[in-house]
mmCIF file of C-alpha atoms and ligand atoms in Angstrom:
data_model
loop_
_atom_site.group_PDB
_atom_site.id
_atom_site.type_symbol
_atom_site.label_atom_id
_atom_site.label_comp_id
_atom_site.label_asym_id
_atom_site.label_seq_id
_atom_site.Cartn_x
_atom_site.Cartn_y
_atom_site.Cartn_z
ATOM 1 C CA UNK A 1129 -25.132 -9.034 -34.218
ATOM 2 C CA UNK A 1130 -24.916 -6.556 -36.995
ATOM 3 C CA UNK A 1131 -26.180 -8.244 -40.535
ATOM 4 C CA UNK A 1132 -24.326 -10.203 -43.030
ATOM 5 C CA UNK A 1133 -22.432 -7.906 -45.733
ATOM 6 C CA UNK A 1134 -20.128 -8.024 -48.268
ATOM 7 C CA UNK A 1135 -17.333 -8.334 -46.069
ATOM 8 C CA UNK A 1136 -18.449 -10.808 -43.343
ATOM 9 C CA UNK A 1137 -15.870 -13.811 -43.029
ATOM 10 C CA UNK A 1138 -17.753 -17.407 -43.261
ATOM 11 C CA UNK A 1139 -17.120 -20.740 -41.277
ATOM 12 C CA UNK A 1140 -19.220 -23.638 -41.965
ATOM 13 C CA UNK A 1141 -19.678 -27.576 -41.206
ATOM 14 C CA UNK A 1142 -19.909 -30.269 -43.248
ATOM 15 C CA UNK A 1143 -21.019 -33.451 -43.151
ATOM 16 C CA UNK A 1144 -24.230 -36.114 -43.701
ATOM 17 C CA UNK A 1145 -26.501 -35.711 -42.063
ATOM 18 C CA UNK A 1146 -25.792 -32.249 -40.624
ATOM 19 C CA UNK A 1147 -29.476 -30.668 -40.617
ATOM 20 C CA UNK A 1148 -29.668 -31.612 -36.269
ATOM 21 C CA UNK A 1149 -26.047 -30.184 -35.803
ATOM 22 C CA UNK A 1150 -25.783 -27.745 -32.649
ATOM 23 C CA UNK A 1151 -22.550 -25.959 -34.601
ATOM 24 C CA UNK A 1152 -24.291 -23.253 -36.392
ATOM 25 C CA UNK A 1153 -26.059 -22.578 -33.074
ATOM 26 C CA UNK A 1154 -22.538 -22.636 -30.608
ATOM 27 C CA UNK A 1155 -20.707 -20.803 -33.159
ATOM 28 C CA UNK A 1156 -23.293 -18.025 -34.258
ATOM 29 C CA UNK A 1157 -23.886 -17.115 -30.787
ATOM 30 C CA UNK A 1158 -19.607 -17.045 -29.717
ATOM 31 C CA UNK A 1159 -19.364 -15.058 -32.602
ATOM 32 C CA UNK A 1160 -21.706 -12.760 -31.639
ATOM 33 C CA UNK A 1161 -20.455 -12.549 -28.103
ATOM 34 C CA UNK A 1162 -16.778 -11.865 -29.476
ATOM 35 C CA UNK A 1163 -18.460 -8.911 -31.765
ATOM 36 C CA UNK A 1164 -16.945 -10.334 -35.260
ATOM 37 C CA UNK A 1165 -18.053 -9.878 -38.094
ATOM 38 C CA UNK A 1166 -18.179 -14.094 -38.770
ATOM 39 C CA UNK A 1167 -21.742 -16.117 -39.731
ATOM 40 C CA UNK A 1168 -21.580 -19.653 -39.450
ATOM 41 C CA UNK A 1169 -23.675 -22.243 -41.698
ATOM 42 C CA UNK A 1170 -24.443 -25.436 -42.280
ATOM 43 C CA UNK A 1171 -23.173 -27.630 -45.837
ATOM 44 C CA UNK A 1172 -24.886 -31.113 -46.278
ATOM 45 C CA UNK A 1173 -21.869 -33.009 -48.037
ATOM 46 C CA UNK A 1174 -22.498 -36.449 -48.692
ATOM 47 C CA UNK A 1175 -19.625 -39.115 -48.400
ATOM 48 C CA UNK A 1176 -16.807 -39.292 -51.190
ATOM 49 C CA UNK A 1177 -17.505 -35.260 -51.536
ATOM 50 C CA UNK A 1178 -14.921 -33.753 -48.240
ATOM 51 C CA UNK A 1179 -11.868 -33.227 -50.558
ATOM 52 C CA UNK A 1180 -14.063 -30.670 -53.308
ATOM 53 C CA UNK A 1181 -15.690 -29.219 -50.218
ATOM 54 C CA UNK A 1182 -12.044 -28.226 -49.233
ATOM 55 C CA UNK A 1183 -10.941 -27.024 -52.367
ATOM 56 C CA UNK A 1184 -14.683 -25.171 -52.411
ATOM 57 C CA UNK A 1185 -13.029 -23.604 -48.866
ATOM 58 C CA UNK A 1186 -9.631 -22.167 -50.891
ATOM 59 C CA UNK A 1187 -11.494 -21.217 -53.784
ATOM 60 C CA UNK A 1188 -14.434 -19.703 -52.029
ATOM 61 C CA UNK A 1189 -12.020 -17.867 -48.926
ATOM 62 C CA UNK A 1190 -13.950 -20.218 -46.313
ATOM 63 C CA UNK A 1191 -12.412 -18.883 -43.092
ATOM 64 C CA UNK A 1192 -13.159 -22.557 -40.749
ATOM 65 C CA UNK A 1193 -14.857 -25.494 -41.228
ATOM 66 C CA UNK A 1194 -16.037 -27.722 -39.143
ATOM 67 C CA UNK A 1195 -15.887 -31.475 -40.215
ATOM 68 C CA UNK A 1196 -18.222 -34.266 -39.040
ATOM 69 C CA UNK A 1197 -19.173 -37.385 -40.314
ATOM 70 C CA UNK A 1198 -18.262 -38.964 -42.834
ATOM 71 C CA UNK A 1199 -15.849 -37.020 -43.609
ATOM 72 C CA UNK A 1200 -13.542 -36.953 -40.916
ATOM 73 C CA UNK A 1201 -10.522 -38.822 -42.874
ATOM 74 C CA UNK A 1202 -11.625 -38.195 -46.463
ATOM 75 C CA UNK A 1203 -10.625 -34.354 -46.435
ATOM 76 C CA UNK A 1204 -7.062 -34.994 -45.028
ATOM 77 C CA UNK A 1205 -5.327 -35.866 -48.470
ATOM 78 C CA UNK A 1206 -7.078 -32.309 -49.665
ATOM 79 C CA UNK A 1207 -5.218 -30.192 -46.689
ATOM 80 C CA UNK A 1208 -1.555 -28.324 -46.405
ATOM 81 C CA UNK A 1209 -1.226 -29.610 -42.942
ATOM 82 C CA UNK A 1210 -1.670 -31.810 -40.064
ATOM 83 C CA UNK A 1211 -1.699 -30.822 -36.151
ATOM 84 C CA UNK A 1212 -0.532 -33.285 -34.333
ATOM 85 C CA UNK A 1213 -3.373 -34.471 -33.070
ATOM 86 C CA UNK A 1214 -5.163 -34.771 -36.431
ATOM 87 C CA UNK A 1215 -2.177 -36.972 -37.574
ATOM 88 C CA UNK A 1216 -1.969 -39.501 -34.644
ATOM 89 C CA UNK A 1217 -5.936 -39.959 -35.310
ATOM 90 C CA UNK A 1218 -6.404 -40.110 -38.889
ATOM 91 C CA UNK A 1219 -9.013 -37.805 -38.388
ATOM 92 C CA UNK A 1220 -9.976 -34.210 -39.442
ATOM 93 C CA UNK A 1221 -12.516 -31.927 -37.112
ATOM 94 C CA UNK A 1222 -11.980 -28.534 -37.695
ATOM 95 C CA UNK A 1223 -9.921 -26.983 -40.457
ATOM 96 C CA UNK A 1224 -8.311 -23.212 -40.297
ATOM 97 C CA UNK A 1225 -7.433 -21.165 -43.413
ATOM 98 C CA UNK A 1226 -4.223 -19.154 -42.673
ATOM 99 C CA UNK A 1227 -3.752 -17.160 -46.108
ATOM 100 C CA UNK A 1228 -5.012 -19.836 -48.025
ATOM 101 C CA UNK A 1229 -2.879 -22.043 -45.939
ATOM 102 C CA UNK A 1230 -5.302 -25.295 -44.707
ATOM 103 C CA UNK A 1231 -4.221 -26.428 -41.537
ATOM 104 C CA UNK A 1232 -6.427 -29.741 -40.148
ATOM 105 C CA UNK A 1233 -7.122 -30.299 -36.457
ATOM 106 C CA UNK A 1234 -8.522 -32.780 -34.308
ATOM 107 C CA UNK A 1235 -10.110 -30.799 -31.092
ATOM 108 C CA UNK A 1236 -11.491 -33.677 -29.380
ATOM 109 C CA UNK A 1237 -9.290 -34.689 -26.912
ATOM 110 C CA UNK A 1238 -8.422 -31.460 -25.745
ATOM 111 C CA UNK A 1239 -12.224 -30.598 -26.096
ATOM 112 C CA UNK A 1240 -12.902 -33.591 -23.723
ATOM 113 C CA UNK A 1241 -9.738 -32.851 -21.334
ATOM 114 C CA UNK A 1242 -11.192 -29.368 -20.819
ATOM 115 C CA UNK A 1243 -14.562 -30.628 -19.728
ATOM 116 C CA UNK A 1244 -13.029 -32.562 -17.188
ATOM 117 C CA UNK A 1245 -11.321 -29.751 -15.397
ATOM 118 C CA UNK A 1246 -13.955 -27.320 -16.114
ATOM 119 C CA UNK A 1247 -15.272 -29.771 -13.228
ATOM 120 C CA UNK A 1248 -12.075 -30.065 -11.314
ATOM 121 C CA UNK A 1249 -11.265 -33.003 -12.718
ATOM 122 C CA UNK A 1250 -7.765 -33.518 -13.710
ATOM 123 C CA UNK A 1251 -6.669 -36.314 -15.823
ATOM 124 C CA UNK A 1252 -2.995 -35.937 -14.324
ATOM 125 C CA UNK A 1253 -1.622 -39.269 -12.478
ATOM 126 C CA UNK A 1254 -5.041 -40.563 -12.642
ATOM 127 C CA UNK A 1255 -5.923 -44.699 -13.575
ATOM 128 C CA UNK A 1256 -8.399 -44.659 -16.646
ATOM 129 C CA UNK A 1257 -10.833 -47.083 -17.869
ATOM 130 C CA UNK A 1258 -11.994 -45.914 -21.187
ATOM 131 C CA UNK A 1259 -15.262 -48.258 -23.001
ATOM 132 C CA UNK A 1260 -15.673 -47.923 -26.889
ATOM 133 C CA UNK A 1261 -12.220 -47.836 -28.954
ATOM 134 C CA UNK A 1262 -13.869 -45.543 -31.909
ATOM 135 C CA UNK A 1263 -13.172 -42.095 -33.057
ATOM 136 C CA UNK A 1264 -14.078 -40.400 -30.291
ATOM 137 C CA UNK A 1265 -12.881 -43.116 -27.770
ATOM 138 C CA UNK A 1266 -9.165 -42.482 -29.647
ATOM 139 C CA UNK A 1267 -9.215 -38.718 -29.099
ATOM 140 C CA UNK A 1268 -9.953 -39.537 -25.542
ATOM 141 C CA UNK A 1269 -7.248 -41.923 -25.340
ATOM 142 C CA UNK A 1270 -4.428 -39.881 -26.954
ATOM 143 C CA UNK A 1271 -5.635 -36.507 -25.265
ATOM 144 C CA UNK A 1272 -5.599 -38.636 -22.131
ATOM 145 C CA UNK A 1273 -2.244 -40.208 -22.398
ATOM 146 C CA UNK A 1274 -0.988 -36.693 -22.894
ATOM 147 C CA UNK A 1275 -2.768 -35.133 -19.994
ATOM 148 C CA UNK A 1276 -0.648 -37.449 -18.027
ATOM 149 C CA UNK A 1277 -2.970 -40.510 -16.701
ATOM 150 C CA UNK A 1278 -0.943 -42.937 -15.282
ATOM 151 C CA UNK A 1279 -2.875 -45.384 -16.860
ATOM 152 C CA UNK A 1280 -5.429 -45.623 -19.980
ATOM 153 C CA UNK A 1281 -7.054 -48.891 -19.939
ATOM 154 C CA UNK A 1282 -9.365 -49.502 -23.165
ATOM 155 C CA UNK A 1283 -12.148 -52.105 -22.789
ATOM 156 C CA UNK A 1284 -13.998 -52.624 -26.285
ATOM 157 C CA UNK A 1285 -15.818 -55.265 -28.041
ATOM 158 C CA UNK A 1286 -13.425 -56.003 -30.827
ATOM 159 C CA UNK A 1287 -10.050 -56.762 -28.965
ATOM 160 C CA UNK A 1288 -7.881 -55.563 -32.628
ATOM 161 C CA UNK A 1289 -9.546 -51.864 -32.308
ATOM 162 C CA UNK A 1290 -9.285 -51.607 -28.625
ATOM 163 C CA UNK A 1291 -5.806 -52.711 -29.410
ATOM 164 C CA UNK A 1292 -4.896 -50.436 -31.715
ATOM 165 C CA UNK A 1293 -6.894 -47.504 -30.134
ATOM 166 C CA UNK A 1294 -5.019 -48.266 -26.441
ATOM 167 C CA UNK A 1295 -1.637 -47.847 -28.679
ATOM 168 C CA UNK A 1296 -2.682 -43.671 -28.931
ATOM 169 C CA UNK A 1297 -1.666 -43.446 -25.300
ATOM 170 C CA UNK A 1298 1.804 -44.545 -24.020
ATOM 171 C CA UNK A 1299 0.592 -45.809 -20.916
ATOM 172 C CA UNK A 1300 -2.405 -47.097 -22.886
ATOM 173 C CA UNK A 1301 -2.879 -51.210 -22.562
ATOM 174 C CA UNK A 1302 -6.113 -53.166 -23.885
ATOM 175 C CA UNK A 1303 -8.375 -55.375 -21.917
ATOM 176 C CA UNK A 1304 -11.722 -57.867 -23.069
ATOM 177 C CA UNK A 1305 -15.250 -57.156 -21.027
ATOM 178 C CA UNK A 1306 -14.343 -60.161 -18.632
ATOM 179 C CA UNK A 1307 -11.291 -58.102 -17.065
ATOM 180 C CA UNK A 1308 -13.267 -54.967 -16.999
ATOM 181 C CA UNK A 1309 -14.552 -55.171 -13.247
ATOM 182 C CA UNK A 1310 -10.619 -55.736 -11.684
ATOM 183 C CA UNK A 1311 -9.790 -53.011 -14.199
ATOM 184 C CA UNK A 1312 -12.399 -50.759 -12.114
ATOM 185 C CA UNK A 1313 -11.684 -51.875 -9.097
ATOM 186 C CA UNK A 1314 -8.068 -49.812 -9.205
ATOM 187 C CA UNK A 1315 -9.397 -46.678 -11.128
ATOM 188 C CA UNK A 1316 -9.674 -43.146 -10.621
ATOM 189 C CA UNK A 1317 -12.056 -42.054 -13.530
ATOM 190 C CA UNK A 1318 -14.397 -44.360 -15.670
ATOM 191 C CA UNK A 1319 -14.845 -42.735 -19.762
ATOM 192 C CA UNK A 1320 -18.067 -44.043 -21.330
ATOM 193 C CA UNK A 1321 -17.197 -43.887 -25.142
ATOM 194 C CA UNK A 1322 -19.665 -46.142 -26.862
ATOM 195 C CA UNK A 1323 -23.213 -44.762 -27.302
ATOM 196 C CA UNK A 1324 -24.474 -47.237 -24.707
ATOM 197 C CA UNK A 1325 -27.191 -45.177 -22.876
ATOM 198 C CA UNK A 1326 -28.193 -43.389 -25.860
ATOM 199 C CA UNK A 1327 -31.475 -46.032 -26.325
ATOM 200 C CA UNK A 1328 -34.060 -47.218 -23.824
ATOM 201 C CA UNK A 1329 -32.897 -50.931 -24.180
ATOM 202 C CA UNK A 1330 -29.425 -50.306 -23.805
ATOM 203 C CA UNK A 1331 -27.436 -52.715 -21.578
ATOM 204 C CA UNK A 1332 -25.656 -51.059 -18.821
ATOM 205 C CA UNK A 1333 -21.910 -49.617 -19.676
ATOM 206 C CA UNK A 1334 -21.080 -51.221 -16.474
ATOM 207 C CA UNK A 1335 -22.931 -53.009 -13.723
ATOM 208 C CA UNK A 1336 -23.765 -50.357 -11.058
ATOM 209 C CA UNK A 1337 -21.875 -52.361 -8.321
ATOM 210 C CA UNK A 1338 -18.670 -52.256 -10.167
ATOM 211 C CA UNK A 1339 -19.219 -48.187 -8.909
ATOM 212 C CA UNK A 1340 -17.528 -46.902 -5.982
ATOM 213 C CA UNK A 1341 -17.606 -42.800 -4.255
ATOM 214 C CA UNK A 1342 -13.989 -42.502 -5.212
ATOM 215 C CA UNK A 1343 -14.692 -43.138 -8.980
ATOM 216 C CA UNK A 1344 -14.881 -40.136 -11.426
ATOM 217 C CA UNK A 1345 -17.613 -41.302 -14.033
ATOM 218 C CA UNK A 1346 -17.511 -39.744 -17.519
ATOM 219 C CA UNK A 1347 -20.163 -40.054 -20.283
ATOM 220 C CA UNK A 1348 -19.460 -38.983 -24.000
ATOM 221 C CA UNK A 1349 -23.092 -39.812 -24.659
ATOM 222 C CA UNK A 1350 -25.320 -36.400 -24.176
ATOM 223 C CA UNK A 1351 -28.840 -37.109 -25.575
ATOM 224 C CA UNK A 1352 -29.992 -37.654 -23.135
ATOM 225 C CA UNK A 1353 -28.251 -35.369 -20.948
ATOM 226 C CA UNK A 1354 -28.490 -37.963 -17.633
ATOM 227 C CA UNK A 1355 -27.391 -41.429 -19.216
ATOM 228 C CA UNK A 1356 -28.128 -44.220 -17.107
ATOM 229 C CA UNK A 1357 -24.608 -44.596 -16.523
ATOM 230 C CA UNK A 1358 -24.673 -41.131 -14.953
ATOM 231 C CA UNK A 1359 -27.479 -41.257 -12.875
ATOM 232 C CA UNK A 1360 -25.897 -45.076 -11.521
ATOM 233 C CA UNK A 1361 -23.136 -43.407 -10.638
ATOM 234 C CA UNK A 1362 -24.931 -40.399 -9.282
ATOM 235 C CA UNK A 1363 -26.502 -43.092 -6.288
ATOM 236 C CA UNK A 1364 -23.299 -44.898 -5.839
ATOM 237 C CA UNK A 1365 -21.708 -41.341 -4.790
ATOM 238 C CA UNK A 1366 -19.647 -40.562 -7.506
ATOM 239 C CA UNK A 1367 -18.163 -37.265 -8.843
ATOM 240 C CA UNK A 1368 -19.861 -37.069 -12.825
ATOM 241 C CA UNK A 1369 -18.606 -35.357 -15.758
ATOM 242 C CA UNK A 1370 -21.719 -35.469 -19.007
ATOM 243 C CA UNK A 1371 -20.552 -35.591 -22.730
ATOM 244 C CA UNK A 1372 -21.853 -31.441 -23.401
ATOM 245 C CA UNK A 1373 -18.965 -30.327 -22.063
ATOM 246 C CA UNK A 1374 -16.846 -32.151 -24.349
ATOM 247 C CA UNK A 1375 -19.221 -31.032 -27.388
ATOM 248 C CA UNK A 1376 -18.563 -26.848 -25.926
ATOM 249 C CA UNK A 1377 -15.278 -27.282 -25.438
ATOM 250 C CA UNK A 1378 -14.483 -29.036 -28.590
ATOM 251 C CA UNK A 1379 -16.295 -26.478 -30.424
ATOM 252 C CA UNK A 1380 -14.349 -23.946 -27.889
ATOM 253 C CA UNK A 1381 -11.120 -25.019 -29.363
ATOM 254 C CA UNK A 1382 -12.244 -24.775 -33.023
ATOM 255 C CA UNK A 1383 -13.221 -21.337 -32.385
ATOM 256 C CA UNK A 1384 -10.127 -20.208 -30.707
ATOM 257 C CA UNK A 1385 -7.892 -21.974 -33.836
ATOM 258 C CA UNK A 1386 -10.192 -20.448 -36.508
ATOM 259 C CA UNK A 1387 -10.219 -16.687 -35.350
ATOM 260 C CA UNK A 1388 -7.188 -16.559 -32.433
ATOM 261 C CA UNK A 1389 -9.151 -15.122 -30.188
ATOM 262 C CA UNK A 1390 -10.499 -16.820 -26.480
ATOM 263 C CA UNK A 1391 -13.798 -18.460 -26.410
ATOM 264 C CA UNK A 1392 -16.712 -17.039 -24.966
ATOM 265 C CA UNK A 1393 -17.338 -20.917 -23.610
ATOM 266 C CA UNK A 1394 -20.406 -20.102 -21.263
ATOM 267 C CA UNK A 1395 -22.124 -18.393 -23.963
ATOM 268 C CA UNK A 1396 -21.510 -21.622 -26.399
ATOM 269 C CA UNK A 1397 -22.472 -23.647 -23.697
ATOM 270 C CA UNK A 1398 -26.062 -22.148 -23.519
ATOM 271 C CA UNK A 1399 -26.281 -21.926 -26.900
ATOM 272 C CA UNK A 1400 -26.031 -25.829 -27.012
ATOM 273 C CA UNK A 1401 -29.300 -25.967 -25.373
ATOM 274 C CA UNK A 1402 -28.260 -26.745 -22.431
ATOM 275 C CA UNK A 1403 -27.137 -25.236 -19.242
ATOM 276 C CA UNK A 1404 -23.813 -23.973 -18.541
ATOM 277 C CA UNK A 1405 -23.448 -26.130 -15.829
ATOM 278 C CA UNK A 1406 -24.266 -29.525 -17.509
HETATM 279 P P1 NAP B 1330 -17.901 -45.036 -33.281
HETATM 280 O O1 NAP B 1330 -16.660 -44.576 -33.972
HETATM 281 O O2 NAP B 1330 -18.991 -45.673 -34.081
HETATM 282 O O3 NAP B 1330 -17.448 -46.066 -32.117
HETATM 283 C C1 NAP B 1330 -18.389 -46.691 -31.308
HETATM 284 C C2 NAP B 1330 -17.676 -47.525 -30.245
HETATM 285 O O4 NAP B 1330 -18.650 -48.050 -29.360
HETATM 286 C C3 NAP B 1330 -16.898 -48.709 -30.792
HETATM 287 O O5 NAP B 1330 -15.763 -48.903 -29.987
HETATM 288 C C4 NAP B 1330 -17.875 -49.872 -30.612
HETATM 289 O O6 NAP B 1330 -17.236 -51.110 -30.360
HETATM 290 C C5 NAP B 1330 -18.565 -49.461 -29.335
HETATM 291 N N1 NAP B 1330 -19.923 -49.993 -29.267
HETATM 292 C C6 NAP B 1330 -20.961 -49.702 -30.089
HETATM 293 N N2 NAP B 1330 -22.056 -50.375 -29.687
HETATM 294 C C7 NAP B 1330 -21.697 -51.112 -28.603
HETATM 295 C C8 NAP B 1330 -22.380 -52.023 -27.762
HETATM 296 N N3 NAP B 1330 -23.683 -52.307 -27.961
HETATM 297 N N4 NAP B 1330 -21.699 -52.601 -26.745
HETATM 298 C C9 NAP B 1330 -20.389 -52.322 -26.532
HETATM 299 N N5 NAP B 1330 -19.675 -51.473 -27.320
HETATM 300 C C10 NAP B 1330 -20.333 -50.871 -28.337
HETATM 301 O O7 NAP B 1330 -18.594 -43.843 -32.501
HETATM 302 P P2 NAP B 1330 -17.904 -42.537 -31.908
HETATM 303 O O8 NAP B 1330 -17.862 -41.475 -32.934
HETATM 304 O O9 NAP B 1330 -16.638 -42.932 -31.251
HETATM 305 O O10 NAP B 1330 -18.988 -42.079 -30.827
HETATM 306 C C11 NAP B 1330 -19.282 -42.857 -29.677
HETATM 307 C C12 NAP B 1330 -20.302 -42.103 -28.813
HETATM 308 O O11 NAP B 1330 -19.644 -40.973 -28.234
HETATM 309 C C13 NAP B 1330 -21.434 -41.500 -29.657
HETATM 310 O O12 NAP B 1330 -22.537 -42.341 -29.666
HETATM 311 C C14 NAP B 1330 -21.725 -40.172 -29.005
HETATM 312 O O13 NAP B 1330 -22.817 -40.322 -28.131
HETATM 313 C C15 NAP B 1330 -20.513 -39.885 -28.208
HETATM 314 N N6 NAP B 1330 -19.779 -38.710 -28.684
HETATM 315 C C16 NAP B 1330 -19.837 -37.612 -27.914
HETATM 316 C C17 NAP B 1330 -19.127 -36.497 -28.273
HETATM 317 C C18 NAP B 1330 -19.191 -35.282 -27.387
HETATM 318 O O14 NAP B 1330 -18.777 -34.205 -27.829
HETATM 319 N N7 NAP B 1330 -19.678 -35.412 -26.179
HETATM 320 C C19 NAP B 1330 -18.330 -36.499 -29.429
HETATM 321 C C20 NAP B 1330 -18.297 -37.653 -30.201
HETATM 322 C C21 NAP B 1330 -19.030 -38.758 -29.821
HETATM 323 P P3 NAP B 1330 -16.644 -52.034 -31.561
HETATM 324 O O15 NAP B 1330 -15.353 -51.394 -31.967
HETATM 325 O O16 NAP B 1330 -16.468 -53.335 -30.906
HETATM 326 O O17 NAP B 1330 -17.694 -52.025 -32.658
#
């Protein structure tokens, strides 16, 4: 990649903490691989500061930004427009800069709905169980609903969010933890989108017997990279999707809305520090 200069167009994300983000790693590297002239950094902005770091992006020609927590919502007041996606969630994760025109997106779903059938998996007519009603449970859920699942069941702790968050998808219904295992029972693809699995003591998403070969079993969670659920599912015969592909293909989308051109996903993907095939 030739050197910064004078003219070199910049992207950035923001967010607190940001110092262990992959971005700056995923986005250098597809920008080398495209042969712009774009560097990519990293702005630690702590909460209550996302609406001056988007007028810093008009006054300062900021090409992209990527937007992380916890500043997901906060920017949107600050921006010209909404996709539709960004609108439905209430939530901001990549903004584009069109002639000084700020346009916020929300490239989760579609991030997530493109790691499933960059495994074959397609979301189309299937029955879903999705655990965990948060933000990235309710890009799941709408991108989901879209995709065309028959069915988006959301299974979460607090029965008003998992509620609320089953209302993104029109098919979408909520159910408590104690209806979870018939919920299963009649699925085609299990979505694990609480951070169960991310610590040692973690409970188990769902018990391993509720698993079955013709289940497709999804994790959001990638550190680690083989979750418990995962590997549970991996011995009861099922088909498994991990949560890196929705990080690449997230960031795939960003990159694709902030410079128009197609993503050089393989090289992102190996840039995330983890292999392509993950
Ligand atoms: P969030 O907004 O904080 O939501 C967390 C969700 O998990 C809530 O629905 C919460 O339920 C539920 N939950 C938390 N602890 C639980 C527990 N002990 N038992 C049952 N449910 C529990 O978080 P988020 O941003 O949606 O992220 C969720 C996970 O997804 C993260 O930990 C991360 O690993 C993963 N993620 C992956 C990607 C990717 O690109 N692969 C992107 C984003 C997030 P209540 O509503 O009842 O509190």
């Amino acid at each position: 990649m030739p050197g910064v200069t004078a003219t070199t167009r910049v992207a950035a994300v923001i967010g607190d903490p940001v110092e262990h983000s992959r971005s700056p790693s995923i986005f250098n590297a597809a920008f080398g691989a495209a042969g712009i002239d774009w560097v990519y950094a990293a702005f630690t902005v702590p909460a209550g500061g996302g609406a001056d770091a988007v007028k810093a992006m008009r006054t300062l020609g900021i090409a992209g930004l990527s937007v992380t927590m916890p500043h997901k919502a906060e920017v949107i007041p600050a921006l010209d427009h909404l996709s539709d996606e960004a609108d439905r969630l209430g939530a901001v994760n990549c903004i584009t800069n069109s002639d000084g025109v700020l346009t916020g997106h929300n490239t989760d779903g579609a991030g997530y709905v493109a790691s499933l059938r960059a495994q074959g998996v397609d979301p189309s007519g299937m029955r879903c169980v999705v655990v965990g009603a948060g933000g990235a449970a309710r890009a799941v859920i709408h991108a989901l609903g879209r995709s065309g699942a028959t069915e988006v069941v959301v299974c979460n702790r607090n029965a008003e969010r998992g509620s609320v968050a089953a209302g993104l998808a029109a098919t979408g219904r909520s159910i408590g933890h104690d209806e979870l295992g018939d919920a299963l029972a009649s699925a085609d693809l299990l979505v694990n989108a609480t951070p169960l699995g991310m610590g040692p003591d973690d409970p188990p998403v769902v018990p391993a017997e509720k698993l079955f070969p013709a289940l497709v079993v999804s994790d959001l969670v990638y550190e680690p990279l083989r979750t418990p659920l995962l590997e549970a599912a991996e011995t009861a015969g099922c088909r498994t999707v991990g949560g890196l592909g929705m990080l690449v293909h997230q960031a795939a989308v960003a990159f694709e809305l902030m410079t128009e051109l197609a993503a050089p996903v393989d090289v992102m993907a190996a840039a995330a520090g983890f292999a392509a095939e993950n």
